mmCIF file of C-alpha atoms and ligand atoms in Angstrom:
data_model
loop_
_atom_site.group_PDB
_atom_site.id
_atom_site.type_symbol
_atom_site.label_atom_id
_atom_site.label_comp_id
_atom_site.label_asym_id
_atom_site.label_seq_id
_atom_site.Cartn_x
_atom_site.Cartn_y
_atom_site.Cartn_z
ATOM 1 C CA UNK A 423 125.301 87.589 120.071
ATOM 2 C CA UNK A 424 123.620 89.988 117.699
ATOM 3 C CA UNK A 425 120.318 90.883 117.643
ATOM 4 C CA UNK A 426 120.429 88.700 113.842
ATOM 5 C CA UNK A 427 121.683 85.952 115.354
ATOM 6 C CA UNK A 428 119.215 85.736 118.444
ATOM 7 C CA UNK A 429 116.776 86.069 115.530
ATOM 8 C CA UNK A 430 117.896 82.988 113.532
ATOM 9 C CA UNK A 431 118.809 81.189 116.153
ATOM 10 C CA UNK A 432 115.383 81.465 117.739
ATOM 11 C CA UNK A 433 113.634 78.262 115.977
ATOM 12 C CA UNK A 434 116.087 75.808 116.948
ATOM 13 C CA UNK A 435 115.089 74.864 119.642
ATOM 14 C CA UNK A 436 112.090 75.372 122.305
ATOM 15 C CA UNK A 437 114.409 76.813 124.899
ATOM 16 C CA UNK A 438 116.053 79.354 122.689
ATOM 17 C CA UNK A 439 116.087 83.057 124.021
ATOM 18 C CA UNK A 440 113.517 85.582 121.718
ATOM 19 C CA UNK A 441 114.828 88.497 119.971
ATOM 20 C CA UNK A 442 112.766 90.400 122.373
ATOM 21 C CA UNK A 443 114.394 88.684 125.449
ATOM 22 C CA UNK A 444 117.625 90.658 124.940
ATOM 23 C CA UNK A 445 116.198 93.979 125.761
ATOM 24 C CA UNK A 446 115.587 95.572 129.355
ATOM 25 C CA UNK A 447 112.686 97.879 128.047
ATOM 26 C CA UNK A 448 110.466 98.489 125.149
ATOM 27 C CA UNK A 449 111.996 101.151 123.733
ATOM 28 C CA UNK A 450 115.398 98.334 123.981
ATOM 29 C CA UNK A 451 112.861 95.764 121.783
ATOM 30 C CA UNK A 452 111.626 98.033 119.241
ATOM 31 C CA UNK A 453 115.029 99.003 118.529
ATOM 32 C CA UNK A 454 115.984 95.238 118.217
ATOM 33 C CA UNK A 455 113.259 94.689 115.594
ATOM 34 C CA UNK A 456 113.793 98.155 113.783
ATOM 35 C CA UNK A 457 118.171 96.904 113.501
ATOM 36 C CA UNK A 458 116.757 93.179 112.318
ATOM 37 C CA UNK A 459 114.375 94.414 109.819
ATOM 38 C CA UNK A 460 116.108 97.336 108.822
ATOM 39 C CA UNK A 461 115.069 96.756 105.068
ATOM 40 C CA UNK A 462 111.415 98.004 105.884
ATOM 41 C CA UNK A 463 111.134 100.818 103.129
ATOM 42 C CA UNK A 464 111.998 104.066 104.631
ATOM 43 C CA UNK A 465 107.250 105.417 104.523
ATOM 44 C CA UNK A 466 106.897 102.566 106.247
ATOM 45 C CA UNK A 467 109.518 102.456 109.250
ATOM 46 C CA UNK A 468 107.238 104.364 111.737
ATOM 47 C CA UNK A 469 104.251 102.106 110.913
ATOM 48 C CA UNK A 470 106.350 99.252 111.403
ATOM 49 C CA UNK A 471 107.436 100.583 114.887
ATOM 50 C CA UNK A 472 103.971 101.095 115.773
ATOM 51 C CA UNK A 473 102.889 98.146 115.516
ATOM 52 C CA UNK A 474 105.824 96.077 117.120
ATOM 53 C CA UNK A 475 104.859 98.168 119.826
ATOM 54 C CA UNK A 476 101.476 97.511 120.137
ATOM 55 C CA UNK A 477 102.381 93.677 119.590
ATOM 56 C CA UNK A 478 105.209 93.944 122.313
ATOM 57 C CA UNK A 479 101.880 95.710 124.391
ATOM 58 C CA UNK A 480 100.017 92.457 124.375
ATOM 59 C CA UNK A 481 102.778 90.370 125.263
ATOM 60 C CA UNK A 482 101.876 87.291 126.980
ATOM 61 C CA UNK A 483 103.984 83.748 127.777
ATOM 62 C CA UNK A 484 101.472 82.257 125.451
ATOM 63 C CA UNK A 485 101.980 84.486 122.423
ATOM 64 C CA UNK A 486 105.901 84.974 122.893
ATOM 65 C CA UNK A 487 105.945 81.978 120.301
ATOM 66 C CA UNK A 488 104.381 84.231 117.827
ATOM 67 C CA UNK A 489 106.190 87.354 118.634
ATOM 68 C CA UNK A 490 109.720 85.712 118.705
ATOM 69 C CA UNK A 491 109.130 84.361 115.160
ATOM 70 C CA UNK A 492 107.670 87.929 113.595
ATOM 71 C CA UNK A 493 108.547 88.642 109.974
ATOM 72 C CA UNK A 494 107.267 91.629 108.340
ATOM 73 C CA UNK A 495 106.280 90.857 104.405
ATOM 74 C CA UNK A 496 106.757 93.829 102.626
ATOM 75 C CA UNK A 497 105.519 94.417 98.775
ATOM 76 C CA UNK A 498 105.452 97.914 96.702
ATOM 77 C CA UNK A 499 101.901 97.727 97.891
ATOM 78 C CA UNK A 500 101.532 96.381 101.662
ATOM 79 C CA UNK A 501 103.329 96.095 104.553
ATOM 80 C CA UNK A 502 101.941 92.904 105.681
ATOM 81 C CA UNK A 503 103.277 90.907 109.618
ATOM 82 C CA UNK A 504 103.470 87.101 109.680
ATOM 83 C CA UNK A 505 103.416 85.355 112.709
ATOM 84 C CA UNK A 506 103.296 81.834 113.129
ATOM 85 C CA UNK A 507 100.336 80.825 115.722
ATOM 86 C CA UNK A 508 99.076 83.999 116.192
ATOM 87 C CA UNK A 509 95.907 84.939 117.806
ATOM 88 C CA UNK A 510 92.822 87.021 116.953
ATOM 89 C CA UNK A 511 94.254 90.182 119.271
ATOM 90 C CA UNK A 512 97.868 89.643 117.352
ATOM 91 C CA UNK A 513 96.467 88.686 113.574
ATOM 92 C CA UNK A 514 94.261 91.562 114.545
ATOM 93 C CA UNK A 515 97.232 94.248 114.810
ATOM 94 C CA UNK A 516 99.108 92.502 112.112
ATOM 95 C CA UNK A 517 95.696 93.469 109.710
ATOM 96 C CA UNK A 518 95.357 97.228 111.073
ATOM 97 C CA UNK A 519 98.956 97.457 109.937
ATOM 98 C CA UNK A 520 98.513 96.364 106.688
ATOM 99 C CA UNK A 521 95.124 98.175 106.196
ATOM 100 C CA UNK A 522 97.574 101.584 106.909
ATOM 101 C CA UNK A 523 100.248 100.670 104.765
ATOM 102 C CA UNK A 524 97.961 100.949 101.749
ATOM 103 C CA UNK A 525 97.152 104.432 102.555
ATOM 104 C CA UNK A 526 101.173 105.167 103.672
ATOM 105 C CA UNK A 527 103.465 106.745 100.728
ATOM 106 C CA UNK A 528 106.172 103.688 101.293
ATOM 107 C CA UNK A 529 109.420 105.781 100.412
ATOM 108 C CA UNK A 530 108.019 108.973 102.958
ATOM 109 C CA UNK A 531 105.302 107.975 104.604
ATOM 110 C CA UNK A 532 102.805 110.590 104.014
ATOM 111 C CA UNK A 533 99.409 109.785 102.800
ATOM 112 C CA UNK A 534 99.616 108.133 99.729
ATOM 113 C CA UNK A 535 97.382 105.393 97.213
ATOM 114 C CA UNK A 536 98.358 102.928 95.173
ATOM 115 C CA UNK A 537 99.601 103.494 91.480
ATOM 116 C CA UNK A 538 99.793 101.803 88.688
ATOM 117 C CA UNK A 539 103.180 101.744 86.734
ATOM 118 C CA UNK A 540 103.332 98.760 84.745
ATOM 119 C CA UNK A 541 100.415 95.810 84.824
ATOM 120 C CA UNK A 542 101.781 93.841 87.765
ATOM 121 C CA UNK A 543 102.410 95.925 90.590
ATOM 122 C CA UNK A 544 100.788 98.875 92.835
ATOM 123 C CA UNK A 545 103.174 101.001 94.482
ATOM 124 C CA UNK A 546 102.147 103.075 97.263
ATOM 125 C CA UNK A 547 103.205 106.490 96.713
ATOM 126 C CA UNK A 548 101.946 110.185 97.818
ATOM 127 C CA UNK A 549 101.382 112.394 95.019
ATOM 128 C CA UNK A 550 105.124 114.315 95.664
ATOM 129 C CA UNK A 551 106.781 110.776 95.667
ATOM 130 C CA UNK A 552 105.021 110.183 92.844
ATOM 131 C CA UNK A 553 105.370 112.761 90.728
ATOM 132 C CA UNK A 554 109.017 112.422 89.066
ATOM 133 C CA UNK A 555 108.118 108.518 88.321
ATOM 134 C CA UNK A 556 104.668 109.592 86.574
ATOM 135 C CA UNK A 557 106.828 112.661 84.620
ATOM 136 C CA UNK A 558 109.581 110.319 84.046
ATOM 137 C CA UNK A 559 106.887 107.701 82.089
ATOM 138 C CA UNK A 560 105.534 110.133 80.548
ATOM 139 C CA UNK A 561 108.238 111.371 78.815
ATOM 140 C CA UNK A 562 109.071 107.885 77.670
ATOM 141 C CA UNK A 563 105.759 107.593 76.437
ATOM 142 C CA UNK A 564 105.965 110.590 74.611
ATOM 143 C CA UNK A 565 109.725 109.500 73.285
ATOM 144 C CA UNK A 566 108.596 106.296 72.262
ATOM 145 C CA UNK A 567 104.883 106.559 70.790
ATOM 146 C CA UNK A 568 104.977 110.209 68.914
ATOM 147 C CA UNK A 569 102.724 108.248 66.186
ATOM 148 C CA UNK A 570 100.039 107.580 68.768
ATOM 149 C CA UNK A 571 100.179 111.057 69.920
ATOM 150 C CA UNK A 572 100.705 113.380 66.579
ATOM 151 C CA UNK A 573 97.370 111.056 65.038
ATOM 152 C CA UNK A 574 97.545 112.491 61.589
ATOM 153 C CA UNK A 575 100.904 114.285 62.032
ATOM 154 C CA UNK A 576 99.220 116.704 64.486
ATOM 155 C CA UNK A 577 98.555 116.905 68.156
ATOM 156 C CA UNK A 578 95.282 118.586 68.530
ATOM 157 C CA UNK A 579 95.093 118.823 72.200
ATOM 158 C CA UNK A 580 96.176 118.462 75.533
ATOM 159 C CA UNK A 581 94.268 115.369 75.844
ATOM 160 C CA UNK A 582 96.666 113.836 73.123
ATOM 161 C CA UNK A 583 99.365 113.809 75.543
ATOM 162 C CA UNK A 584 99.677 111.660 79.146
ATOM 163 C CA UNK A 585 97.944 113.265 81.648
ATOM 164 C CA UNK A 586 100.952 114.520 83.783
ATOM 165 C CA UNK A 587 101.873 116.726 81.090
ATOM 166 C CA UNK A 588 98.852 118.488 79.732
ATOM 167 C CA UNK A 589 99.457 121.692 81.639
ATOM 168 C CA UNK A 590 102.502 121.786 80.256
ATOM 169 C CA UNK A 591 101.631 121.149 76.721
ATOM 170 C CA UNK A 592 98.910 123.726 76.997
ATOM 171 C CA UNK A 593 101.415 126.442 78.110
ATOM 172 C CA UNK A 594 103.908 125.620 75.316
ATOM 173 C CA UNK A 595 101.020 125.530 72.743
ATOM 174 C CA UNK A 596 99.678 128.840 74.121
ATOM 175 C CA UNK A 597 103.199 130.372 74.239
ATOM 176 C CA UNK A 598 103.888 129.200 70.265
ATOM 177 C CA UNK A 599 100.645 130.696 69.588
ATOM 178 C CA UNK A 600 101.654 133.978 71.309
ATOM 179 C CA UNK A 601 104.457 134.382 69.794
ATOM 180 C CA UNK A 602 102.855 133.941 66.103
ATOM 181 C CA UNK A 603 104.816 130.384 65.628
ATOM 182 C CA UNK A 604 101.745 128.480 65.411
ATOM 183 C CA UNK A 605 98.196 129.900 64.695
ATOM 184 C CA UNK A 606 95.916 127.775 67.368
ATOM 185 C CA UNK A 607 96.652 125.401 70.250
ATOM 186 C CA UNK A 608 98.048 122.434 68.725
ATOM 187 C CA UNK A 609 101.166 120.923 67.640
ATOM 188 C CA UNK A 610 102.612 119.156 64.411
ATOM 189 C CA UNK A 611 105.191 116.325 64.327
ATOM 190 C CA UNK A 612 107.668 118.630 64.429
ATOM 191 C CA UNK A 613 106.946 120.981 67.417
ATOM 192 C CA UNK A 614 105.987 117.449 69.753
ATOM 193 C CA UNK A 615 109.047 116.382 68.252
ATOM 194 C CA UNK A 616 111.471 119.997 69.621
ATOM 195 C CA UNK A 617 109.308 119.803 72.629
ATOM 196 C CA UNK A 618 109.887 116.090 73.526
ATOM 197 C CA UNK A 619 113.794 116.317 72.707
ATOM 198 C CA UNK A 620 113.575 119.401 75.723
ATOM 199 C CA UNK A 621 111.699 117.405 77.728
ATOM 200 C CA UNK A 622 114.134 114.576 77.634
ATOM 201 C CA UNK A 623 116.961 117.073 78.600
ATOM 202 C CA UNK A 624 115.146 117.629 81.866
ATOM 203 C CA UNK A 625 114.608 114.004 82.470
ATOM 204 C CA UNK A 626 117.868 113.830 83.972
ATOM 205 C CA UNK A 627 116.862 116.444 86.435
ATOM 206 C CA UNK A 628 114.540 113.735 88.102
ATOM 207 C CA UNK A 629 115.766 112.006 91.443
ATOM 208 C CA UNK A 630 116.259 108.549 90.854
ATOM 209 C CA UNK A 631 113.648 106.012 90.097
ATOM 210 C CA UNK A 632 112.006 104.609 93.497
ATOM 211 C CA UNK A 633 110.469 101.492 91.576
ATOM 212 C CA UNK A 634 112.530 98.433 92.342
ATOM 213 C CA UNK A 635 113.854 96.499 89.093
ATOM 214 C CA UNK A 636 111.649 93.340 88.986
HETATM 215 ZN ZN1 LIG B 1261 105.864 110.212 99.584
#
């Protein structure tokens, strides 16, 4: 029987044999839980071993109900653990988990926060894991809204433009000014317009997205 179907099989019936049941040693259970859940993102594997360790740790006949029937509930921003008629010491690992996952880049697991990219959803992301999906927007952004960013036909600073590429658009302004193209920081339609087609070249540079399509 695999370790799935000692899983599914588990609620059937009182005297059904736990997931956990199946393995001589600890290391044997964790490994059990790490093949069932395998779909844990890949930041939050070794948090998710953790703490079916610690839960394995405080494994009593009275909470093997709970532990047999674990699920973790993972979201862009939490790894939460449901268990059915669990106790303060088990709802009590289940919360330290999720408090860490909130502060655990999800696709690296370095320390990360969550971020905003669209109006529904965090994602929990360190600022390298982060980076190509914020430069990858703001491209986009600059693509799509050039009105909103060349007010008047001219960009007059770096504030104009999202925040991930100010640097950027302060070197390129200063480099056009050095080399007597324009006369002072700031860009007309036209120069956003060369910079943003460049820009959009390199967007294909990026690794892939890690946002999953809603
Ligand atoms: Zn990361």
């Amino acid at each position: 029987m695999s370790a799935q179907d000692a899983m599914s099989s588990d609620t059937a019936t009182e005297s059904s044999t736990y997931w956990f049941e199946y393995a001589a040693t600890t290391e044997d259970a964790i490994t059990i839980a790490m093949n069932i859940y395998g779909a844990v993102p890949p930041g939050w594997q070794r948090l998710w071993r953790d703490t079916v360790r610690q839960l394995l740790a405080v494994r009593t006949p009275a909470r093997e109900r709970s532990l047999g029937n674990l699920l973790p509930d993972f979201d862009t921003d939490s790894l939460d653990v449901t268990m059915p008629f669990a106790d303060r010491v088990m709802l009590g690992i289940a919360r330290r988990c999720t408090q860490r996952s909130r502060c655990t880049c999800r696709q690296c697991g370095r320390p990360g926060r969550p971020r905003w990219f669209n109006a529904h959803e965090a994602m929990v992301l360190c600022p390298r894991c982060a980076a190509p999906e914020l430069l990858r927007r703001a491209i986009d952004d600059l693509v799509r809204y050039p009105g909103l960013i060349a007010v008047g036909g001219c960009v007059d600073g770096p504030e104009r433009v999202p925040e991930v590429l100010r640097r950027a658009f302060r070197r390129r302004a200063e480099y056009l000014v050095a080399n007597g193209t324009l006369s002072e920081p700031s860009m007309k339609r036209s120069t956003l317009d060369a910079w943003t087609r460049e820009l959009k070249c390199l967007q294909r540079f990026l690794p892939p997205s890690c946002i999953p399509v809603p």
